[in-house]
Every structure is written in structure tokens, then in C-alpha cells.
Tab-separated table of C-alpha atoms and ligand atoms in Angstrom:
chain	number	residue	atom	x	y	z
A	338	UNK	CA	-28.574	36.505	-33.063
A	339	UNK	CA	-25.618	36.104	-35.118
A	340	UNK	CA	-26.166	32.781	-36.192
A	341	UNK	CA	-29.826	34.076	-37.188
A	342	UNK	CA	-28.242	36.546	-39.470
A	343	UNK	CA	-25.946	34.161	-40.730
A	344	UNK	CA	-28.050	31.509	-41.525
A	345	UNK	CA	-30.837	33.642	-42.986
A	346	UNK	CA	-27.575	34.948	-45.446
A	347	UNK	CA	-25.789	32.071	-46.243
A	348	UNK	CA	-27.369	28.976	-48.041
A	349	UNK	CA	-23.995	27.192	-46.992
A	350	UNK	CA	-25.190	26.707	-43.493
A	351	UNK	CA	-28.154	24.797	-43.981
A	352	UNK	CA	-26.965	22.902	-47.026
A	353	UNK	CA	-24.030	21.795	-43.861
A	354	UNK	CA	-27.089	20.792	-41.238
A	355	UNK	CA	-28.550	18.523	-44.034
A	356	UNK	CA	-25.040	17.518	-45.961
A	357	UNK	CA	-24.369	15.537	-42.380
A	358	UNK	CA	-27.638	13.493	-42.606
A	359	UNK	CA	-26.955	12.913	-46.310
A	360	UNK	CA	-25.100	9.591	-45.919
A	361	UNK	CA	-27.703	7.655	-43.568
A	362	UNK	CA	-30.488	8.973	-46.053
A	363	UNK	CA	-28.359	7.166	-49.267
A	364	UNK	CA	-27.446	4.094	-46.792
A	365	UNK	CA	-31.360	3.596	-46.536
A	366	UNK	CA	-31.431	3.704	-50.321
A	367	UNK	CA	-32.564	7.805	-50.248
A	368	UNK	CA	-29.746	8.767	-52.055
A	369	UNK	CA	-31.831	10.276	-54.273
A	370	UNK	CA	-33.747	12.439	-52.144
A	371	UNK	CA	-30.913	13.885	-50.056
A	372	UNK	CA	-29.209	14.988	-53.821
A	373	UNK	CA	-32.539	16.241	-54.467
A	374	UNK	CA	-32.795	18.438	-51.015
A	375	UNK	CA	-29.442	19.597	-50.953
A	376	UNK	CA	-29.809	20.639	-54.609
A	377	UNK	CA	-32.918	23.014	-53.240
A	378	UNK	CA	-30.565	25.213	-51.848
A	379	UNK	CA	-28.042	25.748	-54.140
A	380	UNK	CA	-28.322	28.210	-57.205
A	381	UNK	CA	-27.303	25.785	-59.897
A	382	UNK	CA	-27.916	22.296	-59.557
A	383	UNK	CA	-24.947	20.188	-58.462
A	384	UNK	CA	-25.090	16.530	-59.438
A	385	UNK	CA	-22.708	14.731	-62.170
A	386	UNK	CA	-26.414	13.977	-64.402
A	387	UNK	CA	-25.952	17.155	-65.997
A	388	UNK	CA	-22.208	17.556	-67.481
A	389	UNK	CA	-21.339	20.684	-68.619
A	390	UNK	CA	-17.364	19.343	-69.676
A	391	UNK	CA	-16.363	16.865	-72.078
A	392	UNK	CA	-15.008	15.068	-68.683
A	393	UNK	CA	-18.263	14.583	-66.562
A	394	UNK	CA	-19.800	14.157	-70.623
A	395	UNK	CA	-17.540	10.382	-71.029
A	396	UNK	CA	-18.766	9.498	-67.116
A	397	UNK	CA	-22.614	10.173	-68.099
A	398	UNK	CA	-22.169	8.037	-71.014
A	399	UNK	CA	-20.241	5.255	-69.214
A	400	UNK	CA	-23.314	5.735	-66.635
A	401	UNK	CA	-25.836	5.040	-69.301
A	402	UNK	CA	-24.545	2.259	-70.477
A	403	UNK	CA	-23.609	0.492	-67.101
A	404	UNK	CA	-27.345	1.958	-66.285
A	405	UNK	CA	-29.055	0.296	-69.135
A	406	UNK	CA	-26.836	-3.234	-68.831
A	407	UNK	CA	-27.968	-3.800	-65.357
A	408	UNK	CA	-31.410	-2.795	-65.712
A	409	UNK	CA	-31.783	-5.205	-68.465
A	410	UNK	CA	-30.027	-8.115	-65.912
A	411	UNK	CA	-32.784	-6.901	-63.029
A	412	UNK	CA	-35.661	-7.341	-65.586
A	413	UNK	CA	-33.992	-11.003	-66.824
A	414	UNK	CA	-33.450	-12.143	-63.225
A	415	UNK	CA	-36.691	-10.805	-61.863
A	416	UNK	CA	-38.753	-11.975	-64.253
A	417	UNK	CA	-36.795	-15.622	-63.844
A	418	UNK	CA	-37.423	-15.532	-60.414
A	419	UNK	CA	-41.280	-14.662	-60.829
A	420	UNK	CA	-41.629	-17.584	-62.862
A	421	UNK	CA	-39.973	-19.669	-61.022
A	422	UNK	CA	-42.291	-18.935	-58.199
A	423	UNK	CA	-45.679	-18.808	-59.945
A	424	UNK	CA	-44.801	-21.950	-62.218
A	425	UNK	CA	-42.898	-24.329	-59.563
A	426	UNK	CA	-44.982	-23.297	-56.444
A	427	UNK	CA	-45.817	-25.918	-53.822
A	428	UNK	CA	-49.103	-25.129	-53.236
A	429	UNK	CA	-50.777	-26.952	-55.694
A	430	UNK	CA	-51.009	-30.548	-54.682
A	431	UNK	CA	-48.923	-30.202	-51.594
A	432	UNK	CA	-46.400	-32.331	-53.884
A	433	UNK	CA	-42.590	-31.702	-54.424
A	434	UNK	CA	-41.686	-30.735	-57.639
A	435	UNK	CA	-39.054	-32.960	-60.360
A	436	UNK	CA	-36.003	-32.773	-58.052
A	437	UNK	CA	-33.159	-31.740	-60.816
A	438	UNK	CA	-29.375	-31.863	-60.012
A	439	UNK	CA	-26.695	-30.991	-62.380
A	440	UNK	CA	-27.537	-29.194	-65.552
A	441	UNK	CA	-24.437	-28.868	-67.752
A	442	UNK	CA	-26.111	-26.175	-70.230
A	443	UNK	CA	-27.567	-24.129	-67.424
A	444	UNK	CA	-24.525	-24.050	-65.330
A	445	UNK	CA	-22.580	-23.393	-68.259
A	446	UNK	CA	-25.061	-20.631	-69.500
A	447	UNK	CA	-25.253	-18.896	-66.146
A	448	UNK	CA	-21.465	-18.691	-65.875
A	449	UNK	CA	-20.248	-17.396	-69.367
A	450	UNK	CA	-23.517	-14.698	-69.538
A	451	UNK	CA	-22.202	-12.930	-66.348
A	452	UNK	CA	-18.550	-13.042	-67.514
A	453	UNK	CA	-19.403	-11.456	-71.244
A	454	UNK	CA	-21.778	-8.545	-69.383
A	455	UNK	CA	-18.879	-8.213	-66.636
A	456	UNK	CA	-15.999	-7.991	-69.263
A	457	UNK	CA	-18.288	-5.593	-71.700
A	458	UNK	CA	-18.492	-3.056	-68.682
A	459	UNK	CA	-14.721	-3.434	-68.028
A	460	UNK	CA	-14.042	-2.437	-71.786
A	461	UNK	CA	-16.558	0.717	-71.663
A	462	UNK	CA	-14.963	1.625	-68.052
A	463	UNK	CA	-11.887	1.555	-69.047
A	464	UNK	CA	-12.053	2.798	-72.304
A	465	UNK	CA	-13.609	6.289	-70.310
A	466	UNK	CA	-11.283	5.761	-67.577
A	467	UNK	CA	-8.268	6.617	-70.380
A	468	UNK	CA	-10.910	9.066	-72.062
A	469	UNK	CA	-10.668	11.481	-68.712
A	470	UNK	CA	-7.414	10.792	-67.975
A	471	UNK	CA	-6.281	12.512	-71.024
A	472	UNK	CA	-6.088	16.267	-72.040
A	473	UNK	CA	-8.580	16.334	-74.705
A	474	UNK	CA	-7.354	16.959	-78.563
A	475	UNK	CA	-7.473	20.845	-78.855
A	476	UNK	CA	-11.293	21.779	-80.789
A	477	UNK	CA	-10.784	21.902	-84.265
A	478	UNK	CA	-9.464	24.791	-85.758
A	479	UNK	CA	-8.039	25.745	-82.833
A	480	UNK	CA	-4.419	26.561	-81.670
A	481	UNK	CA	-3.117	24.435	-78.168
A	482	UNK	CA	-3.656	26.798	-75.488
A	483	UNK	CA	-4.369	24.154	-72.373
A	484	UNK	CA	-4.770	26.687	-69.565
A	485	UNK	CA	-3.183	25.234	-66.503
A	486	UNK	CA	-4.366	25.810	-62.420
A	487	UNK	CA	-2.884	24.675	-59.767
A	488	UNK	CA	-5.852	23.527	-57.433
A	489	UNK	CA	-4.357	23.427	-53.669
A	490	UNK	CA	-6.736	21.630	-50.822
A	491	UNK	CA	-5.981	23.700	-47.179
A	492	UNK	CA	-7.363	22.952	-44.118
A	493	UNK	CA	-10.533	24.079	-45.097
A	494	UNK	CA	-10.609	26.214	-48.204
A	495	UNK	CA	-9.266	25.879	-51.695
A	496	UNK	CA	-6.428	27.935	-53.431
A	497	UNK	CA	-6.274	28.186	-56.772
A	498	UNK	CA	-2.536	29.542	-58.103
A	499	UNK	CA	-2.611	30.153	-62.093
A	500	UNK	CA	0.964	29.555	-62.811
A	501	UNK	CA	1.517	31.093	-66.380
A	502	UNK	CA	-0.591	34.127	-65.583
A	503	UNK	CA	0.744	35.431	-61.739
A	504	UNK	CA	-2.357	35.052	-60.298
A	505	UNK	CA	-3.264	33.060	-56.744
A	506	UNK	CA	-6.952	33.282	-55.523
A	507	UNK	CA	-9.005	31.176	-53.074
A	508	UNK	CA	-12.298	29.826	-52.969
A	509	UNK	CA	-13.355	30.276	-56.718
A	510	UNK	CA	-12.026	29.979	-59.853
A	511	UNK	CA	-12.390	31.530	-63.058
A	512	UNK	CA	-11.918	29.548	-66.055
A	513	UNK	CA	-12.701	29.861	-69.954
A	514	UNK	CA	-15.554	27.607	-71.071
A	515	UNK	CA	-14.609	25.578	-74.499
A	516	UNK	CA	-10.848	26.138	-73.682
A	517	UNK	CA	-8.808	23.038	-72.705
A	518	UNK	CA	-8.208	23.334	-69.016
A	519	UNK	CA	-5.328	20.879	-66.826
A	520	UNK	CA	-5.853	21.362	-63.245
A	521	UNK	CA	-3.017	20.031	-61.298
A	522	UNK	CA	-4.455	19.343	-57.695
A	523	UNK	CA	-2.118	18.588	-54.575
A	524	UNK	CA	-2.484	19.743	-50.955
A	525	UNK	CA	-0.361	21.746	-48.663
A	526	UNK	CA	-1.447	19.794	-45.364
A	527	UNK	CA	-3.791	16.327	-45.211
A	528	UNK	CA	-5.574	14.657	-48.274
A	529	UNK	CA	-8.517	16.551	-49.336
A	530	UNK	CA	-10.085	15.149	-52.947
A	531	UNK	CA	-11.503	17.715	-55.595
A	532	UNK	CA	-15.088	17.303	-56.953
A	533	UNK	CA	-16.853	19.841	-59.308
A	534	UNK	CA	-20.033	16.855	-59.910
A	535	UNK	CA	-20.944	18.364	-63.089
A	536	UNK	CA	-17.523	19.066	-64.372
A	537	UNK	CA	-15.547	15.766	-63.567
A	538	UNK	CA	-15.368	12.959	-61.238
A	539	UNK	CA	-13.584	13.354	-57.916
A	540	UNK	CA	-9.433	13.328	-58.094
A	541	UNK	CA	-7.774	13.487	-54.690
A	542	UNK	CA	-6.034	16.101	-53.251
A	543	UNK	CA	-2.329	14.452	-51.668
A	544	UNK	CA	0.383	16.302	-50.298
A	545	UNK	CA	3.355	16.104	-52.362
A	546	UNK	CA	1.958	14.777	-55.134
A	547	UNK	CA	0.178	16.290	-58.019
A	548	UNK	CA	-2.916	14.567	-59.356
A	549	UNK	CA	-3.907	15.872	-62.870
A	550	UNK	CA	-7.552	16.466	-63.962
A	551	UNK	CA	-7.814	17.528	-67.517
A	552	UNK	CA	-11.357	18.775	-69.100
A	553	UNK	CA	-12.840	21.302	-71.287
A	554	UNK	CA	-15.856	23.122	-69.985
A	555	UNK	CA	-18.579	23.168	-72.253
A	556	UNK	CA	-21.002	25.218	-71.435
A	557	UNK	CA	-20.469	28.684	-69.516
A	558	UNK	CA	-22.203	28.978	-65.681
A	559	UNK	CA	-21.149	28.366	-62.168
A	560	UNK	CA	-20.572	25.507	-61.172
A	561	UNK	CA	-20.531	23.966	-57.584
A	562	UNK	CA	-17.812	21.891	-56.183
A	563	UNK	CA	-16.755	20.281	-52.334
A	564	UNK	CA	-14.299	18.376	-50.594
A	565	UNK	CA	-15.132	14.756	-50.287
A	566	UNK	CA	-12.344	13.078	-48.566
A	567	UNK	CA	-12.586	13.284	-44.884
A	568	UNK	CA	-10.006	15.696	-43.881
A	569	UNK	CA	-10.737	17.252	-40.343
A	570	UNK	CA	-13.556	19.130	-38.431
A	571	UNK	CA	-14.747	21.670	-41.156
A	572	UNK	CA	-14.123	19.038	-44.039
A	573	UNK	CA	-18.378	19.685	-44.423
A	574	UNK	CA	-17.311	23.360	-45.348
A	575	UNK	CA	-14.780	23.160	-47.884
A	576	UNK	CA	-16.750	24.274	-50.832
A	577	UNK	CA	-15.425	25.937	-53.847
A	578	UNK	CA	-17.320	26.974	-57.294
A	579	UNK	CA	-15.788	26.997	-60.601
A	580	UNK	CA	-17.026	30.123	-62.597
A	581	UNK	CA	-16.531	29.224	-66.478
A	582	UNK	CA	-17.259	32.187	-68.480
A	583	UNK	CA	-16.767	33.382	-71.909
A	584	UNK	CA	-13.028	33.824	-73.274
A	585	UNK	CA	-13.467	37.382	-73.412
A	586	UNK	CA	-15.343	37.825	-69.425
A	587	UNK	CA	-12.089	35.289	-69.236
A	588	UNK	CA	-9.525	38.035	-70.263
A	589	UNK	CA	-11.126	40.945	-68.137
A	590	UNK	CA	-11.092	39.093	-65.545
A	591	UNK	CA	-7.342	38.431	-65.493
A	592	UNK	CA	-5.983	41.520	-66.354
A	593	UNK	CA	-8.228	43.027	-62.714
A	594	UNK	CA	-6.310	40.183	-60.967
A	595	UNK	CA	-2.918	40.970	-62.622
A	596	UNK	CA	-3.082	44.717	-61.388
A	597	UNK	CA	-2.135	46.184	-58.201
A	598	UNK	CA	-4.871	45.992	-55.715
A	599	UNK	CA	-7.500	48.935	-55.706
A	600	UNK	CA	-6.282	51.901	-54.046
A	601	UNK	CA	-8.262	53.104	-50.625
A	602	UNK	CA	-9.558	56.112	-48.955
A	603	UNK	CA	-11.386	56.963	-45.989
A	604	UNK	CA	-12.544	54.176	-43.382
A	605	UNK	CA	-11.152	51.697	-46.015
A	606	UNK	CA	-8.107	53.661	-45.411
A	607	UNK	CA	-7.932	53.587	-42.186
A	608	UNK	CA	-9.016	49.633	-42.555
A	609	UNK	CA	-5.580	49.370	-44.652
A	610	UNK	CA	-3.970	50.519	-41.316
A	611	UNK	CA	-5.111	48.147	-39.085
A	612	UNK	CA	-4.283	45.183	-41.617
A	613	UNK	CA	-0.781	45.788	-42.291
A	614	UNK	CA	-0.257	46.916	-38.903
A	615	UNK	CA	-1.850	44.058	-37.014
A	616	UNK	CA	-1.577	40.116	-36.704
A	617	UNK	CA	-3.238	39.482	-40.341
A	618	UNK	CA	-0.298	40.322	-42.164
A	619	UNK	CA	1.189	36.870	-40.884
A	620	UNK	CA	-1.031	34.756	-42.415
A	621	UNK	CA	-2.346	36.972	-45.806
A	622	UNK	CA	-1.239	38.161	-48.679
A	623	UNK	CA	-2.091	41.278	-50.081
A	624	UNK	CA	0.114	42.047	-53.750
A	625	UNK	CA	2.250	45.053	-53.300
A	626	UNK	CA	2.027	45.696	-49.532
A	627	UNK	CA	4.087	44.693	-46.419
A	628	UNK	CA	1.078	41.710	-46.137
A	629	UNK	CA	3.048	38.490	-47.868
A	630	UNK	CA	1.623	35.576	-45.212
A	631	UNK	CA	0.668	32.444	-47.383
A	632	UNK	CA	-0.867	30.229	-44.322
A	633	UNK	CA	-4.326	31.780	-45.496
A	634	UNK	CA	-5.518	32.796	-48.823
A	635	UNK	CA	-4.397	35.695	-50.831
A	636	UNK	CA	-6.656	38.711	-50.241
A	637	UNK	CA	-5.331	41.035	-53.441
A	638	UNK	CA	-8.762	41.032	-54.798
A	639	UNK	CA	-11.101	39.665	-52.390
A	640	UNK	CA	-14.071	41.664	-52.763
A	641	UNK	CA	-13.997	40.453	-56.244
A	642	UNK	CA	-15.109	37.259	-55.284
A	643	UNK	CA	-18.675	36.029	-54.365
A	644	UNK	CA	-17.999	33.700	-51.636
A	645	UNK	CA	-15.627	33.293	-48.818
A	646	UNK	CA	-14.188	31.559	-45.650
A	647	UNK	CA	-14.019	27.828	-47.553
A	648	UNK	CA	-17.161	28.841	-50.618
A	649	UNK	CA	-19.757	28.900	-47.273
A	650	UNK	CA	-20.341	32.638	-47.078
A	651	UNK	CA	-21.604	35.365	-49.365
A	652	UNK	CA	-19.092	38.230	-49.365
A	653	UNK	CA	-20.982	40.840	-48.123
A	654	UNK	CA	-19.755	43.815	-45.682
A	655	UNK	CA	-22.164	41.422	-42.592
A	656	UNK	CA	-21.074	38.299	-43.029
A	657	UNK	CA	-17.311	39.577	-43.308
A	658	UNK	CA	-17.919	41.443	-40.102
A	659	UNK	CA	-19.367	38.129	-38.560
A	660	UNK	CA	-16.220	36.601	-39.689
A	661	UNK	CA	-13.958	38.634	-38.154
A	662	UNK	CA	-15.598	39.026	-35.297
A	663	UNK	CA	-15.096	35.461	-34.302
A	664	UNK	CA	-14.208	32.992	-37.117
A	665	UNK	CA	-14.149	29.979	-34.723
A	666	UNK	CA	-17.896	30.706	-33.916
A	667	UNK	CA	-18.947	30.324	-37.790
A	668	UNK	CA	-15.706	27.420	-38.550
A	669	UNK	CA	-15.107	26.088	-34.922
A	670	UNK	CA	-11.647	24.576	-35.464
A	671	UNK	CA	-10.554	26.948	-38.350
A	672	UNK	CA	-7.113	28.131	-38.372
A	673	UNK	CA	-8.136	31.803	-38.118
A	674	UNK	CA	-7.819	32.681	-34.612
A	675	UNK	CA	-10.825	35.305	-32.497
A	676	UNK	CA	-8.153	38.164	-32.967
A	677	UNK	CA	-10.952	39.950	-30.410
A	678	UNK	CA	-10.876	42.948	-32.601
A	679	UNK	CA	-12.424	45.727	-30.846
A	680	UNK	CA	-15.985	46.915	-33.462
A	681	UNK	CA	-14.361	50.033	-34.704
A	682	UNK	CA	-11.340	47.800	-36.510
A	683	UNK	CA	-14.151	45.352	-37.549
A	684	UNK	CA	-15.875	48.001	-39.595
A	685	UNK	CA	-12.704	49.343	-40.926
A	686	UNK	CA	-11.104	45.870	-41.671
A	687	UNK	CA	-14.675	45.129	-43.372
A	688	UNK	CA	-14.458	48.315	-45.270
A	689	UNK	CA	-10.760	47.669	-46.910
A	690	UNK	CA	-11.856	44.282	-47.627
A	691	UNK	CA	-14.823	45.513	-49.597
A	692	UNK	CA	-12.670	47.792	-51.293
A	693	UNK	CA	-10.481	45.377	-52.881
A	694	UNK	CA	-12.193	44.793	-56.082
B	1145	CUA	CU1	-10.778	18.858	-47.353
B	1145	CUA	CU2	-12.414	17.277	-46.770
């Protein structure tokens, strides 16, 4: 029954049943297809063929190019071969054709024509390879203001810590469209990699290291993201979305981070209670309470985010009562233990979660 409810409320679950029969689909050349079904499910489109930063912009290019180069090779080759076939077939007068061996020209042809085409895709790749390496030149006009984020792989969820402003949150992240971003991702554990497909390519997540992935977001929306480096049982459900609004929906949005979390009353209240009293405390954070854990992610302002538990459930009061209910039955393997809260606690843990806007 509660895997009913859960599945009818989160996408995330059957995206995961179809996400793990994704990679025999591409191996038989389906790659398409699977994009195309896991893209169903999701409410924005996720694949790098639509970049929305100038990032994921240089890799479409580089794709079109590389794209059109060896689609011109498969035409010359195919058509060679057709010929070759129709023109030199046996079948004719059951005789063998001229027997040829050695052709200077054609061996010479066939060798430097590869090498120029090889050598004009190195230039283009590596020409973008520098392109998205480097924080791009601030938009005309326009002061340097490169927002940094710390991006933080966990076993299984993201943190994102926003170092100039005070702020930590998990699971999403805010970030100004058409303002030059760095995100400096490293992990806390194993080696997770980052990849928003429409935003950039995918940069690796390494513990004690810090990869940097600059871009500039060009168009606002929400845009979903994964993990894509094997790192452990729920590596399928370490999801994340990058919400890039306006500069302004930006700026609002900090300064309800930056303050104090919401103050509670009634079964929220009582919800407080049981939090700061109990075993989450250990692992959470909430800002100005006893709660200062940092094993799991920082709950100051959860119920001002839409997703939780690794980007794989909605935030609403059920699924958040699901959740803490049993955690390993919706993550087997997570690192949030059954606490085997009693239903009364459930409802008023729910209800001071909610409450934290
Ligand atoms: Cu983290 Cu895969």
C-alpha cells in the first residue's frame, strides 16, 4: 500500500524501474528511445540537445559539427561500398575481376583523408574543451559578480553550500540565470560525478579534490540533473535539479534562506520537540537550534524545497510521513536509519518539517 501511494506520487520511482533498463536499451543501439521514455516522466525535458547555458551551448556546437563530419564519412564510405558491390560483382560471367595490388595514390589518399578529418575534430574538441573549462568573460556591460556553490556528492543526495552568502541546502539549487556561476564540486565520501544534461557536461565528484564547472545559465527554468558515476546501492536515486530563476526571484530567495528558520506553533510545535529531543539532531542541522548534525542535509528551510530524500520525492506532508516511517523501505541502504517512530511523532515530525518554509 505504501509503495502504491508512493509510486502514484513520485515520478522518481518509475523513472528508477526504467533508468536500470536504460543501458541494455542504448547497448542495442535504443539509446534513443530509453532518453525518449525516461524524458516522459519528467517535467522538463532532460537531455544535453537543448542547452540552456553557454556551457552545454559550446558541447551542442562541438556535437554538430562532429555530427555533420561523420555523417558526411558514412554517406562517402557507404556509397563506396555500394558501388563497389553493384559495379565489381561476381555474378556476371562467373569471372574474377582485374586482380589489383598496390595502389600508391589510393593508399596514400585513404591515409592522409582520415588523418585531416581526425585532426579537424581534435582542433574543434579541444578548442570547446578550453571553451568550458573557463569562467566565461562577464556579459557586456556588466560588473564581475561570478556566484560561487560548492556542489558536495553524499551517499546519496547532493548538498549545495553557497560560501559567500551563509547558506547550505540539499537536493536543489537556486541559481541566477544570465549570471556567471563557478560550481566547485567535491565529495565528502566515494566519487559521485555531477550532470545537469542541459546545463553542462558531466564533472566528477572526488573526495578531496575540487573539480570546477563554470557556466552561465541562459535561460530561466528547472533543470534536471543525476549522479552518473557508480557510487553504491542508491547511486540510481541521486537526483538533484538546478532551479535558475530571475536575479530578482534570485535575491528573495536568499534573504528566506539567510533568516532564522520559521517559527512554530501547535502540532508543529510539538513536532519541534520531538526533533531536538530525539536521535535526528545527530545527523541534521537546523540554523539556530540545539540540531547542528552535518552527516545529513541541513533542514533550516526544508519545506521550501520541492523535492527530497536524494531529488526522488515530492515534499509533501505523505511522502515525508512515508519517509520517516521507514526510509530504508523507500532508499534500502540509505544512511537514515527506521528510527520506528511511533505515528503520533510521525505526524508531528511531518508537521514541523512542513513548517519550515
Ligand atoms: Cu553518487 Cu552515483
Amino acid at each position: 500500500m505504501r509503495h502504491n501511494s508512493l509510486s502514484r506520487s513520485v515520478c522518481g520511482a518509475t523513472k528508477l524501474r526504467r533508468a536500470r533498463i536504460g543501458p541494455r536499451l542504448a547497448s542495442a543501439g535504443l539509446g534513443m528511445l530509453a532518453a525518449l521514455a525516461l524524458a516522459g516522466c519528467a517535467p522538463n525535458t532532460t537531455t544535453p540537445l537543448m542547452p540552456a547555458s553557454t556551457n552545454s551551448k559550446a558541447i551542442y556546437d562541438l556535437f554538430l559539427v562532429v555530427y555533420a563530419i561523420a555523417a558526411l564519412v558514412f554517406v562517402v564510405v557507404a556509397a563506396a561500398l555500394v558501388y563497389a558491390a553493384v559495379r565489381y560483382s561476381r555474378s556476371k560471367d562467373n569471372a574474377l575481376p582485374p586482380q589489383i595490388e598496390g595502389n600508391v595514390r589510393l593508399e596514400i589518399a585513404w591515409t592522409v583523408i582520415p588523418a585531416v578529418v581526425l585532426v579537424a575534430v581534435f582542433v574543434f574538441s579541444l578548442q570547446t574543451l578550453f571553451a568550458i573549462t573557463r569562467t566565461p568573460p562577464a556579459a557586456a556591460g556588466q560588473p564581475d559578480s561570478t556566484l560561487h556553490v560548492r556542489v558536495i556528492g553524499h551517499r546519496w543526495w547532493w548538498e549545495f553550500v553557497y560560501p559567500g552568502l551563509n547558506i547550505t541546502t540539499a537536493n536543489e539549487v537556486h541559481v541566477p540565470a544570465g549570471v556567471d556561476l563557478e560550481l566547485d564540486v567535491e565529495s565528502v565520501d566515494v566519487v559521485h560525478s555531477f550532470w545537469v544534461p542541459q546545463l553542462a557536461g558531466q564533472k566528477d565528484a572526488t573526495p578531496g579534490h575540487v573539480n570546477v564547472l563554470p557556466l552561465r545559465i541562459t535561460q530561466t527554468g528547472v533543470y534536471q540533473g543525476e549522479c552518473v558515476e557508480y557510487c553504491g546501492t542508491e547511486h540510481a536515486l541521486m537526483r538533484l535539479q538546478v532551479i535558475a530563476e530571475t536575479p530578482d526571484q534570485f535575491q528573495t530567495w536568499v534573504q528566506n534562506q539567510q533568516a532564522g528558520p520559521a517559527a512554530v506553533t501547535g502540532a508543529a510545535a510539538q513536532g519541534e520537540q520531538v526533533f531536538l529531543k530525539g536521535a535526528c539532531i545527530g545527523c541534521h542541522t537546523v540554523n539556530g537550534t540545539a540540531a547542528k548534525g552535518l552527516t545529513g542535509p541541513n533542514l533550516t528551510h526544508f519545506a521550501s524545497r520541492q523535492v527530497f530524500g536524494g531529488a526522488v520525492l515530492a515534499n509533501t506532508p505523505e511522502n515525508v510521513a512515508i519517509w520517516l516511517a521507514d526510509p530504508q523501505s523507500v532508499k534500502p541502504g540509505n544512511l537514515m536509519p527506521n528510527l520506528h517512530l511511533p505515528p503520533d511523532q510521525i505526524s508531528a515530525l511531518t508537521a514541523y518539517l512542513e513548517a519550515l518554509k
